[in-house]
CSV table of C-alpha atoms and ligand atoms in Angstrom, one decimal:
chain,number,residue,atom,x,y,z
A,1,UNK,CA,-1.5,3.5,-13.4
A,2,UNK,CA,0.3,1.1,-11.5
A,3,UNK,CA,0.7,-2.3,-10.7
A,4,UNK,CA,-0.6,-2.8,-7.6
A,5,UNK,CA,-3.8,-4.5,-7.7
A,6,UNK,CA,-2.3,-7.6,-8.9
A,7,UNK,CA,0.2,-7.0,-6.3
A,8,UNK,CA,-2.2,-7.1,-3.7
A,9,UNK,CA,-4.3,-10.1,-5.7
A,10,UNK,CA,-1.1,-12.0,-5.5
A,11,UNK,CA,-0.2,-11.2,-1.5
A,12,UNK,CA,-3.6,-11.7,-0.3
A,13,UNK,CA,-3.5,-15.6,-2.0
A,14,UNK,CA,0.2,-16.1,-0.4
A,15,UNK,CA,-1.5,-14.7,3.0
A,16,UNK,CA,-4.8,-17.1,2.4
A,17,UNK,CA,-2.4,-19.7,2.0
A,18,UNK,CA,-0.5,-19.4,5.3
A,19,UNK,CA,-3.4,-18.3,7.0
A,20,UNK,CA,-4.5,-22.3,5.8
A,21,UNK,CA,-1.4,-24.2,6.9
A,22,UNK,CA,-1.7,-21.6,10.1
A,23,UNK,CA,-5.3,-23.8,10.8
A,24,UNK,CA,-4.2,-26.9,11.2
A,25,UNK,CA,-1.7,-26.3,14.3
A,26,UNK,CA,-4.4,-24.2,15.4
A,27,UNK,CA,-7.6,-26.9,15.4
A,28,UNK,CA,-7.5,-28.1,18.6
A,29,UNK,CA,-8.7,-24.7,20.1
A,30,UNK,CA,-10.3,-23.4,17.4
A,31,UNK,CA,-13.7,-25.4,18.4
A,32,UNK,CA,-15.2,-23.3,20.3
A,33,UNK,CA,-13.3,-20.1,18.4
A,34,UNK,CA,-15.6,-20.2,15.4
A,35,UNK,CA,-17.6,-17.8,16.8
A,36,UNK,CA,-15.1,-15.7,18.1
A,37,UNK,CA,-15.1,-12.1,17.0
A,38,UNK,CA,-18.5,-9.4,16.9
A,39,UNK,CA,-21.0,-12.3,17.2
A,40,UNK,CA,-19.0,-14.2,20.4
A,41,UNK,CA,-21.6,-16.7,22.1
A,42,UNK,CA,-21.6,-15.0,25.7
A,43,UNK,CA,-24.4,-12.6,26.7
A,44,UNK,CA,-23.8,-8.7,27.6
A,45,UNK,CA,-24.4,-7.9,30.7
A,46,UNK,CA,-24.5,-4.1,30.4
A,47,UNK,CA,-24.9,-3.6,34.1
A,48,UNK,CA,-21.8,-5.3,34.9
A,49,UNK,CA,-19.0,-3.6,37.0
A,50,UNK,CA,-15.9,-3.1,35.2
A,51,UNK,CA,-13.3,-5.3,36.8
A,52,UNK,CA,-10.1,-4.2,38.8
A,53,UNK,CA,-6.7,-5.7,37.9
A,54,UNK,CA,-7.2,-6.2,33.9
A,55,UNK,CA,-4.2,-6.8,32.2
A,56,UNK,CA,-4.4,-5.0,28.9
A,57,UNK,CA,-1.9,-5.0,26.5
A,58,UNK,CA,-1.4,-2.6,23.4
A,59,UNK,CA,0.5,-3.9,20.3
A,60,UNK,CA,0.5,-0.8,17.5
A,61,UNK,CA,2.1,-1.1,14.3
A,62,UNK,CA,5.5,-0.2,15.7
A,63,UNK,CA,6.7,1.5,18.7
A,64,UNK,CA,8.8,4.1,17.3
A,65,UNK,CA,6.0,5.8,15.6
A,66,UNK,CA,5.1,9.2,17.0
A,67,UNK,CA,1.3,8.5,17.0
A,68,UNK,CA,1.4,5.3,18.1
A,69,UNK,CA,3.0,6.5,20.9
A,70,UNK,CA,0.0,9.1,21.8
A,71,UNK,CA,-2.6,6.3,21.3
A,72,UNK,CA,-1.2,3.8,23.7
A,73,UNK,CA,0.1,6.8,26.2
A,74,UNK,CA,-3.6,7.8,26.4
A,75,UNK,CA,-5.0,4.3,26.7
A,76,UNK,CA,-2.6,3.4,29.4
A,77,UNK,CA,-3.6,6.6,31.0
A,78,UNK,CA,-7.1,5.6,30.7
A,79,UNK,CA,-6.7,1.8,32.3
A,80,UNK,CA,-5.3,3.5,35.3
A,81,UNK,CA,-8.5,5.4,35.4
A,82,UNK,CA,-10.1,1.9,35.4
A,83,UNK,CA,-7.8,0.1,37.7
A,84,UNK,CA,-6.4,-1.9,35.0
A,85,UNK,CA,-2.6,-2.7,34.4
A,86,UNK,CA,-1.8,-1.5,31.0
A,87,UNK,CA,1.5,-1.7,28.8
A,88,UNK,CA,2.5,-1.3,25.8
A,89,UNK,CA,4.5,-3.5,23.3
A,90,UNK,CA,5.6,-3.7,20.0
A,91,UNK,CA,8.1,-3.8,17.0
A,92,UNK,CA,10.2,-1.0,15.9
A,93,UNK,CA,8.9,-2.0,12.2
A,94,UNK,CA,5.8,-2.0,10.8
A,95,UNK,CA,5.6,-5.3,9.9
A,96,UNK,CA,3.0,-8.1,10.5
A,97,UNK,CA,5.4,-11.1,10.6
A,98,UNK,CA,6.9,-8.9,14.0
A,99,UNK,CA,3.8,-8.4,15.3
A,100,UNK,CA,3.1,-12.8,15.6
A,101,UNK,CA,5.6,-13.1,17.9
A,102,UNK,CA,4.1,-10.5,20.5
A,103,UNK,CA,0.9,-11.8,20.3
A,104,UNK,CA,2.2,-15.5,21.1
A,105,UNK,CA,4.2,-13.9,24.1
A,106,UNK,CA,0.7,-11.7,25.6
A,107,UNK,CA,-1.1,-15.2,25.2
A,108,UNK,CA,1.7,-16.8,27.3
A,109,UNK,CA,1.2,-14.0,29.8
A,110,UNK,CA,-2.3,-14.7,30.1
A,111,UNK,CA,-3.4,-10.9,29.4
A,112,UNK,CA,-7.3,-10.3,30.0
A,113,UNK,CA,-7.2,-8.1,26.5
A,114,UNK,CA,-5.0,-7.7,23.8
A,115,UNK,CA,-5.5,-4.5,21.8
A,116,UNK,CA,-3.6,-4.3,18.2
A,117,UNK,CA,-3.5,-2.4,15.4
A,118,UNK,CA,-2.8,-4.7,12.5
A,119,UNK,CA,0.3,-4.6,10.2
A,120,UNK,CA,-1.9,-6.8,8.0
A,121,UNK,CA,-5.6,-8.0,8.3
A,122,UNK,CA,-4.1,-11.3,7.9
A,123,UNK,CA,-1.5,-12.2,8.6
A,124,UNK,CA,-2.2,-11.9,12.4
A,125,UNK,CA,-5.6,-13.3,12.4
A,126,UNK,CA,-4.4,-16.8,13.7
A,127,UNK,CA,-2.7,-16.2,16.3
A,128,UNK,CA,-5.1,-13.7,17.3
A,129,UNK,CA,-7.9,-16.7,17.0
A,130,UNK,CA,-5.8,-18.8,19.6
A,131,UNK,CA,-6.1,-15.5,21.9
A,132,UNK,CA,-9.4,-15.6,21.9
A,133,UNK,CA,-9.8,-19.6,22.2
A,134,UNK,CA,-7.9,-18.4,25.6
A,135,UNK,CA,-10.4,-15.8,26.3
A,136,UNK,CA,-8.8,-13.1,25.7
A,137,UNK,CA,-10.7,-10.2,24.3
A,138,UNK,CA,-9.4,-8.5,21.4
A,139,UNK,CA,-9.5,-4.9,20.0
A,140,UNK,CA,-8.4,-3.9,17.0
A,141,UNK,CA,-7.9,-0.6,17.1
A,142,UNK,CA,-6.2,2.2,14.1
A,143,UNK,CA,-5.6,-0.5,11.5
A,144,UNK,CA,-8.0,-3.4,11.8
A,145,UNK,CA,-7.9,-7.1,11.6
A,146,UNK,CA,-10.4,-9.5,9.8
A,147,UNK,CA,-13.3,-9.2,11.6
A,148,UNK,CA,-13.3,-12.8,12.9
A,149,UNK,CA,-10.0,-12.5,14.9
A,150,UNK,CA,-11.0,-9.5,17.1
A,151,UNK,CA,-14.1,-8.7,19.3
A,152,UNK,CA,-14.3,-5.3,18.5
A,153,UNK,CA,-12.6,-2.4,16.5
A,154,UNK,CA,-12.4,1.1,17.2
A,155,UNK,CA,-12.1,3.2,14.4
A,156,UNK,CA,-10.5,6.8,14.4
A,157,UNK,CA,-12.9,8.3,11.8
A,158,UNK,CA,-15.6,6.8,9.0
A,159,UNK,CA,-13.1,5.6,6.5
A,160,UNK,CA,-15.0,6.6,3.8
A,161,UNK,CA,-15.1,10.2,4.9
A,162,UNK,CA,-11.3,10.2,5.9
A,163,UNK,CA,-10.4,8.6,2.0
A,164,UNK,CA,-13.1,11.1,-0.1
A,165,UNK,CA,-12.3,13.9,1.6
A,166,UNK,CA,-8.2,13.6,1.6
A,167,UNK,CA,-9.1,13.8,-2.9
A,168,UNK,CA,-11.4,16.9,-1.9
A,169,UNK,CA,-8.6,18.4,0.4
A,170,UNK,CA,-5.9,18.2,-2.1
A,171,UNK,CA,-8.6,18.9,-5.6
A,172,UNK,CA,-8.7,22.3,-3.5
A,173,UNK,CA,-5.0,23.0,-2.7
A,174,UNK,CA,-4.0,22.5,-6.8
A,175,UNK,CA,-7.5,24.0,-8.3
A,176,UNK,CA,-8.9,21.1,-9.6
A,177,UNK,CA,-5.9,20.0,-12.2
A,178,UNK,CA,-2.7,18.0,-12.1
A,179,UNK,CA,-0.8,15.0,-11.6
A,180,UNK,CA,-1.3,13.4,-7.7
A,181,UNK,CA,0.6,10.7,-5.9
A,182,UNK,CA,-0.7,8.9,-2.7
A,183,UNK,CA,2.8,8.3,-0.4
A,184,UNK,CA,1.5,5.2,2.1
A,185,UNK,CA,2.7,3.2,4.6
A,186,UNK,CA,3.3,-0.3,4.2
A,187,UNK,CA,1.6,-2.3,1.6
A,188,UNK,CA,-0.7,-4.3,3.7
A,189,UNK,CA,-1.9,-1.8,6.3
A,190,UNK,CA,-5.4,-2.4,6.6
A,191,UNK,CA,-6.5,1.2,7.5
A,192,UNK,CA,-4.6,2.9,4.2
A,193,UNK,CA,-5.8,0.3,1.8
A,194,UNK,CA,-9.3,1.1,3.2
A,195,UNK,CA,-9.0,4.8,2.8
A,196,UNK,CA,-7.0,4.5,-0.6
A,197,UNK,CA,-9.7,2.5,-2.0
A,198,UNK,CA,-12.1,5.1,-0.9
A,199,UNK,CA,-9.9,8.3,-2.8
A,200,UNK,CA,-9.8,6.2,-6.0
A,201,UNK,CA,-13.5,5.7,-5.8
A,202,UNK,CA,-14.1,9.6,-5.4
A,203,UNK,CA,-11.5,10.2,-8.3
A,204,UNK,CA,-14.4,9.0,-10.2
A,205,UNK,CA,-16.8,11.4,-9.4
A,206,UNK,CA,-16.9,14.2,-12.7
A,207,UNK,CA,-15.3,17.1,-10.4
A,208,UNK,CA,-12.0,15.4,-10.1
A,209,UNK,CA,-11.7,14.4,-13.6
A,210,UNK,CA,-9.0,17.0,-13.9
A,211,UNK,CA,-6.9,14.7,-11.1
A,212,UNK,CA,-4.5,12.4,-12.1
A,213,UNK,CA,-3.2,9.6,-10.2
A,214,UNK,CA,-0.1,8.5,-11.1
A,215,UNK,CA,1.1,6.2,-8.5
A,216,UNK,CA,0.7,5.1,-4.8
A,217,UNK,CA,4.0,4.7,-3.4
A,218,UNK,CA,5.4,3.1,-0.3
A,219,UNK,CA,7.4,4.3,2.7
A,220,UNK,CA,6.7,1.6,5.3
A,221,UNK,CA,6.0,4.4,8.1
A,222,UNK,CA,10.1,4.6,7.8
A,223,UNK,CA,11.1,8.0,7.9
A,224,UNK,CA,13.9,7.5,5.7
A,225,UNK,CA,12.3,5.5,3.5
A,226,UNK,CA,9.4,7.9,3.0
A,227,UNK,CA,11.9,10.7,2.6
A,228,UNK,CA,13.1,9.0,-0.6
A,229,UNK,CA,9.8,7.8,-1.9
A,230,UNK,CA,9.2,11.1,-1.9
A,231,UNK,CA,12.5,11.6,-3.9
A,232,UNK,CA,11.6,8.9,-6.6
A,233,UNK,CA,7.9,10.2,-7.2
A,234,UNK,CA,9.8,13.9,-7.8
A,235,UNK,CA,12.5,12.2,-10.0
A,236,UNK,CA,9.6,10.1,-11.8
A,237,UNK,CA,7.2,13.0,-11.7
A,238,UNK,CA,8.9,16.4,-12.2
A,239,UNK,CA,5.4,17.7,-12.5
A,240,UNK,CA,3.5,16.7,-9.9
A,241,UNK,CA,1.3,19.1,-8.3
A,242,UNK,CA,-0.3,17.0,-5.4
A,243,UNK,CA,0.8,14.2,-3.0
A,244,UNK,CA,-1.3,12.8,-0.4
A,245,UNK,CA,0.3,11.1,2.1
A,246,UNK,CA,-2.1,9.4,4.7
A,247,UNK,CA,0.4,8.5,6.9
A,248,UNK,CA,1.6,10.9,9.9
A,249,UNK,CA,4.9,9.7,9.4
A,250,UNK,CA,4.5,10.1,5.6
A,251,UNK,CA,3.1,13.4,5.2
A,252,UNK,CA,6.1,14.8,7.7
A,253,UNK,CA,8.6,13.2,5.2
A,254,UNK,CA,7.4,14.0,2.1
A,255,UNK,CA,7.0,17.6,3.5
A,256,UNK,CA,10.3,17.8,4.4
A,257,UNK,CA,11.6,16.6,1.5
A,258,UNK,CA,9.6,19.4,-0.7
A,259,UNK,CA,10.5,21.8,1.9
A,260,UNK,CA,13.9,21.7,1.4
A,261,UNK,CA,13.6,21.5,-2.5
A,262,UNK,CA,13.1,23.0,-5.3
A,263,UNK,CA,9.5,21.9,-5.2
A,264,UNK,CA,8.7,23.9,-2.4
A,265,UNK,CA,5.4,26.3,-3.8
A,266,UNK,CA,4.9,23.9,-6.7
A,267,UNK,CA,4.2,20.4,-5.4
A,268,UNK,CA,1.1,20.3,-2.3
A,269,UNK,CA,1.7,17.6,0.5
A,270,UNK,CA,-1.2,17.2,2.4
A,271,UNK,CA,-3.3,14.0,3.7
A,272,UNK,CA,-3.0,13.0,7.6
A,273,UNK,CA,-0.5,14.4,10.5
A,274,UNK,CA,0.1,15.8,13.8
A,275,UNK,CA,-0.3,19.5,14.5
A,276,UNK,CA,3.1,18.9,16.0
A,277,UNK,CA,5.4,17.4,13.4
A,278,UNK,CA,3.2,19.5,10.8
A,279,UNK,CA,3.3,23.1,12.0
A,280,UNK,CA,6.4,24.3,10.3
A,281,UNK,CA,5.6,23.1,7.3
A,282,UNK,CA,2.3,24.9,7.9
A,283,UNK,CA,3.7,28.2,8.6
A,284,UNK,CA,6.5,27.8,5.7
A,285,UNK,CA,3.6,27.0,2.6
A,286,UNK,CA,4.6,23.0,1.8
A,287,UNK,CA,1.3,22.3,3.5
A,288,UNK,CA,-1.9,24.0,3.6
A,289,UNK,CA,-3.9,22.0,5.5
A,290,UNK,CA,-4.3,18.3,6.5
A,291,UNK,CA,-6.3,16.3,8.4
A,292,UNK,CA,-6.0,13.9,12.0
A,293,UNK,CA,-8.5,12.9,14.8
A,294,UNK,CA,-7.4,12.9,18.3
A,295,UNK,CA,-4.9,10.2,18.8
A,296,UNK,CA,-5.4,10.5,22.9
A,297,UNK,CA,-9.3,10.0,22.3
A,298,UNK,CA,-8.6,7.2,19.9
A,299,UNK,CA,-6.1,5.2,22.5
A,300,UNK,CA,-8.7,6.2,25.5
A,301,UNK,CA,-12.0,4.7,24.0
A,302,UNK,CA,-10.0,1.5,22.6
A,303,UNK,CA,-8.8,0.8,26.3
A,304,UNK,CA,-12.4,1.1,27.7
A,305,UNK,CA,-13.8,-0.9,25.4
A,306,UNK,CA,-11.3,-3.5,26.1
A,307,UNK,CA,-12.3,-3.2,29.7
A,308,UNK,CA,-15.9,-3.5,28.3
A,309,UNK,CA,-15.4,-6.3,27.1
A,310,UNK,CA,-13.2,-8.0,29.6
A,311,UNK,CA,-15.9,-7.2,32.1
A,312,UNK,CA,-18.8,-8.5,30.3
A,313,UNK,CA,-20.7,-5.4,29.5
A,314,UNK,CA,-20.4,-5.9,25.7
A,315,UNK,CA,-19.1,-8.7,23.6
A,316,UNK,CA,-19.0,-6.9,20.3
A,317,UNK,CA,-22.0,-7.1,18.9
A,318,UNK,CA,-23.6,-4.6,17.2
A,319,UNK,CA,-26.3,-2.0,19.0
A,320,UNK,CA,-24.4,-2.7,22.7
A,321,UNK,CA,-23.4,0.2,24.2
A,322,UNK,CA,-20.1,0.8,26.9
A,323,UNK,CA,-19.4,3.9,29.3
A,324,UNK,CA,-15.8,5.4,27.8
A,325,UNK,CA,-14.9,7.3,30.6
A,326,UNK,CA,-15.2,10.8,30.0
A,327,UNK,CA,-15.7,10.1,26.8
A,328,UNK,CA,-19.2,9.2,27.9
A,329,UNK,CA,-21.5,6.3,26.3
A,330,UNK,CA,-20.8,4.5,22.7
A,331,UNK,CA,-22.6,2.3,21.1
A,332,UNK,CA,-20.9,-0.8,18.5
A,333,UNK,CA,-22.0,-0.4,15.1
A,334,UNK,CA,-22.0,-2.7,12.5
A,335,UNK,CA,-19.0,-5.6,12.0
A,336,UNK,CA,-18.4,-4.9,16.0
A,337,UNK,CA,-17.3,-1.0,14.5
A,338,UNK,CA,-17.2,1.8,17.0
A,339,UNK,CA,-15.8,5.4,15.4
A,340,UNK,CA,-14.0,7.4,17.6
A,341,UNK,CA,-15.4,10.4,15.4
A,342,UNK,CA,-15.6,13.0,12.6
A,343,UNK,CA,-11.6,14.2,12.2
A,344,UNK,CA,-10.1,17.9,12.2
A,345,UNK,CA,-8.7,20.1,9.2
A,346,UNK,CA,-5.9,21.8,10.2
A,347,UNK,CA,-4.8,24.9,8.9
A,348,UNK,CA,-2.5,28.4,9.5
A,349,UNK,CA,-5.8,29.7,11.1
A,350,UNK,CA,-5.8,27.2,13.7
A,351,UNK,CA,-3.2,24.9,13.8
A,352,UNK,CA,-1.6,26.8,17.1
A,353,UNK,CA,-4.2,26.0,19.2
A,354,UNK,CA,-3.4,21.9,19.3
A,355,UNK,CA,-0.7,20.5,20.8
A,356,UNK,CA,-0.3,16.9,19.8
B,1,LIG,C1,0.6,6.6,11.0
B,1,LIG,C2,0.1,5.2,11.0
B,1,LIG,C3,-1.2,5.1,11.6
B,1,LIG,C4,-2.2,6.0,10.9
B,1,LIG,C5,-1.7,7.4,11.1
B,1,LIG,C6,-2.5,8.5,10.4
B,1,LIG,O1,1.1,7.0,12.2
B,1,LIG,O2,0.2,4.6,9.7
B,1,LIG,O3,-1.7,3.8,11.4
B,1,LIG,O4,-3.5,6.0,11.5
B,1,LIG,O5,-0.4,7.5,10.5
């Protein structure tokens, strides 16, 4: 296979590292931050009103993103629901090191919740720490942080059922036999790496044994990029039957790349989209079906529970329960978790009736 495991051995040392030296300018605050995260010291009050005038702030991976934009539309939409004051701000790359630099600025700005979805579990976590040493609440939301730099984090789906069933999902569109390629985002995003580690694990099980993976690539949710990572596995792979990209702005890449080649019928794309950027390559074959959750739900029920939070009802830890909206009642699971829900397959037989 490939290389990557030492890869990501040797990152997540350099990151520990920083993350160190990152400390010591933080100490002074960080007293009192030790707890910060699902097990904050503060007491729920679940009967507390939620308050007018938060200032909420949503930082996704990067702004030019498709999806992203859906999530943070819909949770602005739901803080004016709230009477909050909601924005949302971000790099145009998917990159952790970008993402710093926002954060710092939303402390400055004295926001009552921050709500991020992490280029790197990381790589953020410190200056997420000093956010909550200023009492800030923060929700990780589509690609989490460590679990001690946020209060909560709401998940789009169980990971474990998003990663096993992508290997089931693409197992059924090759019958079981070939060559398969995962086509990611960026190298540190916390939500593929989760979901990855959960397709190798189910490439174990006896009924895939006729799968092969042959490499994870990486297209840094970068159109262009993906597009040619897409290219290379091809050039590398002439007879590769499979890729799974779990990435909305993969899977519409790599689709258009076999689309237009003379691929299209032999290699499956599948793995995690919109309905929208995905329904021609429905209808013309490249993909048969793929998977996504709501992204307006997912953007929704992260901005109420950062209201939650900012209010008092909860403070992450698990068994609390919030009001969503119309999304009625949740309850945190474990590690301050709360999933959105179980995701759709989309096919020709119903892919006309979403619009997202
Ligand atoms: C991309 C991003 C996002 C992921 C979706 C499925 O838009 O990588 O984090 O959840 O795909």
């Amino acid at each position: 296979m490939t290389m990557r495991p030492l890869a990501a051995v040797a990152i997540a040392a350099a990151l520990s590292i920083g993350a160190a030296a990152c400390g010591g300018t933080t100490k002074n605050s960080s007293s009192n931050d030790s707890k910060a995260g699902a097990a904050s010291s503060a007491k729920a009050d679940p009967n507390a009103p939620l308050k007018k005038g938060l200032k909420v702030a949503f930082l996704p991976k990067q702004v030019n993103n498709p999806y992203e934009t859906i999530v943070d539309n819909a949770g602005i939409a739901g803080a004016k629901e709230y009477g909050g004051e909601a924005k949302e701000v971000g790099p145009s790359d998917a990159s952790a090191s970008s993402q710093i630099s926002y954060i710092n600025t939303l402390i400055q700005q004295r926001m009552d919740a921050i709500l991020i979805a992490a280029n790197d579990p990381n790589a953020v976590c410190g200056p997420l720490k000093q956010a909550m040493s200023h009492k800030i609440k923060v929700v990780s939301y589509d690609s989490d942080a460590s679990k001690d730099c946020r209060n909560v984090f709401i998940n789009q789906a169980s990971s474990e059922e998003i990663g096993r069933s992508e290997i089931k999902v693409i197992s059924d569109l090759i019958g079981g036999k070939g060559k398969i390629a995962i086509l990611s985002a960026t190298a540190n995003a916390t939500n593929q790496n989760t979901w990855i580690g959960f397709m190798k694990d189910e490439l174990k099980k006896p009924e895939y044994s006729g799968l092969q993976l042959v490499k994870v690539a990486y297209g840094d949710d970068d159109d262009q990029k993906s597009f040619q990572q897409t290219q290379g596995l091809l050039q590398a792979y002439p007879d590769l039957k499979g890729i799974i990209a779990p990435t909305t702005v993969g899977i519409a890449a790599a689709a258009r790349y076999i689309s237009g080649s003379k691929y299209k019928g032999k290699v499956a794309v599948s793995g995690l989209g919109t309905p929208n950027q995905m329904r021609k390559f429905v209808k013309d074959g490249t993909v048969g079906k793929f998977e996504l959750w709501d992204p307006k739900n997912l953007g929704y029920l992260a901005s109420y529970a950062a209201a939650a939070l900012a209010s008092g009802q909860i403070t992450g830890a698990e068994g609390e329960k919030f009001k969503a909206g119309k999304l009625g009642e949740r309850t945190i699971g474990k590690d301050g978790e709360v999933i959105l829900g179980p995701p759709t397959v989309f096919d020709k037989s119903n892919i006309d009736n979403y619009n997202f």
